[in-house]
Every structure is written in structure tokens, then in C-alpha cells.
Amino acid sequence: MSTETPTETLDVKGQNCPMPVVKTKGAFDGLTPGGTLEVVATDSGSMSDIAGWADSTDDAELVDQEEDTEDGEAVYKHYIRKTE
């Protein structure tokens, strides 16, 4: 469980590449500097996709990623802080 407290949560469960990243970018763009976006996905590829997106985005800091289970299904949570 992440210690990060999200400012907003984006649910992209059931969506596959590239939608989790596309929707993450859209939600992140509206985030206030210092805010943290929690992205909840079921696509295992989102772990590397969102990490790569955050790495190539100047004001995005990937704070944490974790794998969890909800209703017997793998769920991937990503916490991205807007730095400026």
C-alpha cells in the first residue's frame, strides 16, 4: 500500500494500451503542481508504459507503483506527482 495520498484517482481498469497512458496524460495535465494522480489499471503493460511516460515528461515524477488484487483480478496502481 502506497504512503502517497492522491489528489485525484483515474480508473482505467479494463482498458488496454495505449489508453491507460493517453488518459493518464489527460488527467495529469489538469493536475495542480504538487498534486498526485493515482492511476488504477488492469493492463499489466501499464507498469512499463506509465513509467516510460513519466520518465519522458518533464513535470511528472513517478512516486510509486504497486500490484494489488481486487475481486481476484490483478490491479496495477501508479502514483505520479506533478512537480511544477
Rosetta silent file (secondary structure, phi, psi, omega in degrees, C-alpha in Angstrom):
SEQUENCE: MSTETPTETLDVKGQNCPMPVVKTKGAFDGLTPGGTLEVVATDSGSMSDIAGWADSTDDAELVDQEEDTEDGEAVYKHYIRKTE
SCORE:     score description
SCORE:     0.000 S_00000001
   1 L     0.000  126.428 -177.971    0.000    0.000    0.000 S_00000001
   2 L   -71.122  146.824  175.775    1.473    3.309   -1.057 S_00000001
   3 L   -86.680   -6.561 -179.207    2.020    6.020    1.537 S_00000001
   4 L   -73.074  133.431  176.381    1.272    8.585   -1.162 S_00000001
   5 L   -99.660  111.574 -177.129   -2.074   10.393   -0.777 S_00000001
   6 L   -71.579  144.612  173.141   -3.529   11.007   -4.227 S_00000001
   7 L   -79.676  -38.034  179.257   -5.131   14.323   -5.133 S_00000001
   8 E  -139.886  153.874  176.065   -7.112   12.589   -7.886 S_00000001
   9 E  -122.000  133.036  177.387   -7.761    8.988   -8.920 S_00000001
  10 E  -114.342  121.591 -179.411   -8.071    7.859  -12.535 S_00000001
  11 E  -100.465  110.555  176.969   -9.737    4.488  -13.137 S_00000001
  12 E  -118.647   28.232  179.396   -8.632    2.891  -16.421 S_00000001
  13 L   -62.390  139.324  179.309   -9.468   -0.700  -15.459 S_00000001
  14 L    86.474   -5.262 -179.800  -10.429   -2.836  -18.444 S_00000001
  15 L  -103.531  142.084 -178.547   -8.596   -0.599  -20.913 S_00000001
  16 L  -110.094  166.139  179.999   -5.538   -1.749  -22.827 S_00000001
  17 L   -47.640  134.909    7.130   -2.521    0.008  -24.318 S_00000001
  18 L   -97.602    6.775 -171.383   -2.351    2.824  -25.270 S_00000001
  19 H   -57.764  -41.935  178.619   -5.485    4.073  -23.442 S_00000001
  20 H   -56.578  -40.359 -179.946   -4.113    3.987  -19.851 S_00000001
  21 H   -72.603  -42.200  179.822   -1.240    6.285  -20.878 S_00000001
  22 H   -59.402  -46.736 -178.653   -3.444    8.516  -23.070 S_00000001
  23 H   -71.752  -33.504  176.444   -5.950    9.001  -20.247 S_00000001
  24 H   -61.823  -44.805  179.517   -3.170    9.426  -17.667 S_00000001
  25 H   -60.234  -44.483  179.913   -1.702   12.277  -19.713 S_00000001
  26 H   -61.267  -45.057 -179.640   -5.108   13.960  -19.981 S_00000001
  27 H   -70.298  -37.443 -179.035   -5.795   13.728  -16.238 S_00000001
  28 H   -65.710  -38.412 -179.941   -2.219   14.710  -15.356 S_00000001
  29 H   -59.575  -30.340 -179.654   -2.387   17.858  -17.496 S_00000001
  30 L   -89.007   -0.158 -177.169   -5.268   19.131  -15.332 S_00000001
  31 L   -78.373  143.008  176.167   -3.465   18.413  -12.064 S_00000001
  32 L   -75.668  141.680  176.062   -2.267   21.270   -9.864 S_00000001
  33 L   -52.760  135.011 -176.796    1.521   21.399   -9.263 S_00000001
  34 L    93.166  -12.642  179.511    2.316   19.374   -6.151 S_00000001
  35 L   -79.889  158.754  179.362   -0.713   17.155   -6.723 S_00000001
  36 E  -123.620  130.221  178.115   -0.527   13.397   -7.076 S_00000001
  37 E  -100.634  127.455  172.677   -2.512   11.336   -9.561 S_00000001
  38 E   -99.446  125.141  177.286   -3.349    7.728   -8.707 S_00000001
  39 E  -111.623  126.200 -179.432   -3.940    5.618  -11.816 S_00000001
  40 E  -112.841  117.092 -174.529   -5.680    2.256  -11.328 S_00000001
  41 E  -131.433  159.538  174.332   -5.292   -0.128  -14.276 S_00000001
  42 L  -111.130   -5.406  179.341   -5.744   -3.814  -15.094 S_00000001
  43 L   -83.745  114.823 -178.175   -3.329   -3.839  -18.061 S_00000001
  44 L   -60.940  -26.911  178.258   -0.013   -5.312  -16.850 S_00000001
  45 L   -66.795  -16.233 -179.989    1.740   -3.348  -19.614 S_00000001
  46 H   -64.709  -24.310  179.462    0.761   -0.150  -17.810 S_00000001
  47 H   -59.417  -50.119  179.962    3.630   -0.750  -15.360 S_00000001
  48 H   -80.584  -35.283 -177.668    6.271   -0.109  -18.028 S_00000001
  49 H   -64.478  -47.132 -178.097    4.126    2.199  -20.192 S_00000001
  50 H   -72.348  -35.720  175.613    3.306    4.680  -17.431 S_00000001
  51 H   -61.499  -43.173  179.120    6.863    4.524  -16.031 S_00000001
  52 H   -65.497  -41.420  178.494    8.197    5.346  -19.518 S_00000001
  53 H   -62.988  -47.277 -178.976    5.696    8.170  -19.984 S_00000001
  54 H   -61.745  -39.033 -179.412    6.554    9.706  -16.575 S_00000001
  55 H   -64.351  -31.642 -177.226   10.284    9.408  -17.334 S_00000001
  56 L   -96.570    4.023 -179.583    9.859   11.339  -20.590 S_00000001
  57 L  -109.721  119.549 -172.038    7.554   14.016  -19.102 S_00000001
  58 L   -54.453  -44.278 -173.449    9.389   16.953  -17.537 S_00000001
  59 L   -99.377   17.393 -179.853    6.966   17.753  -14.712 S_00000001
  60 E  -109.896  129.102  175.664    5.990   14.144  -13.872 S_00000001
  61 E  -120.361  117.490  177.339    7.607   12.207  -11.037 S_00000001
  62 E   -76.854  108.520 -174.650    6.663    8.540  -10.699 S_00000001
  63 E   -83.183  -40.224 -175.109    6.438    8.216   -6.917 S_00000001
  64 E  -162.306  154.122  171.595    5.312    4.602   -6.622 S_00000001
  65 E  -139.989  139.892  178.333    3.879    1.625   -8.493 S_00000001
  66 E  -147.063  153.838  176.859    2.284   -1.405   -6.925 S_00000001
  67 E  -108.063  133.136 -176.908    0.458   -4.542   -7.920 S_00000001
  68 E  -134.680  177.873  175.807   -2.666   -5.429   -5.962 S_00000001
  69 E  -129.977  130.542  175.256   -5.642   -7.768   -6.321 S_00000001
  70 E  -128.608  123.438 -179.882   -9.288   -6.700   -6.417 S_00000001
  71 L    53.754   38.974  177.934  -12.024   -9.318   -6.772 S_00000001
  72 L    76.832    5.730 -178.137   -9.417  -11.906   -7.795 S_00000001
  73 E  -113.007  139.309  177.185   -8.094   -9.700  -10.619 S_00000001
  74 E   -67.203  133.517  179.040   -4.633   -8.138  -10.796 S_00000001
  75 E  -128.793  135.956 -177.983   -4.759   -4.357  -10.448 S_00000001
  76 E  -112.721  126.316 -178.363   -1.817   -2.028  -11.045 S_00000001
  77 E  -114.480  134.834 -177.319   -1.635    1.278   -9.183 S_00000001
  78 E  -125.656  136.489  179.200    0.585    4.141  -10.246 S_00000001
  79 E  -121.006  117.055 -174.381    1.243    7.335   -8.279 S_00000001
  80 E  -123.891  122.421 -179.792    2.518   10.298  -10.301 S_00000001
  81 E   -97.915  137.934  175.422    3.323   13.676   -8.758 S_00000001
  82 E   -88.805  119.472 -172.594    3.210   16.914  -10.753 S_00000001
  83 L   -89.643  -21.087 -179.733    6.377   18.786   -9.848 S_00000001
  84 L  -145.924    0.000    0.000    5.726   22.176  -11.474 S_00000001
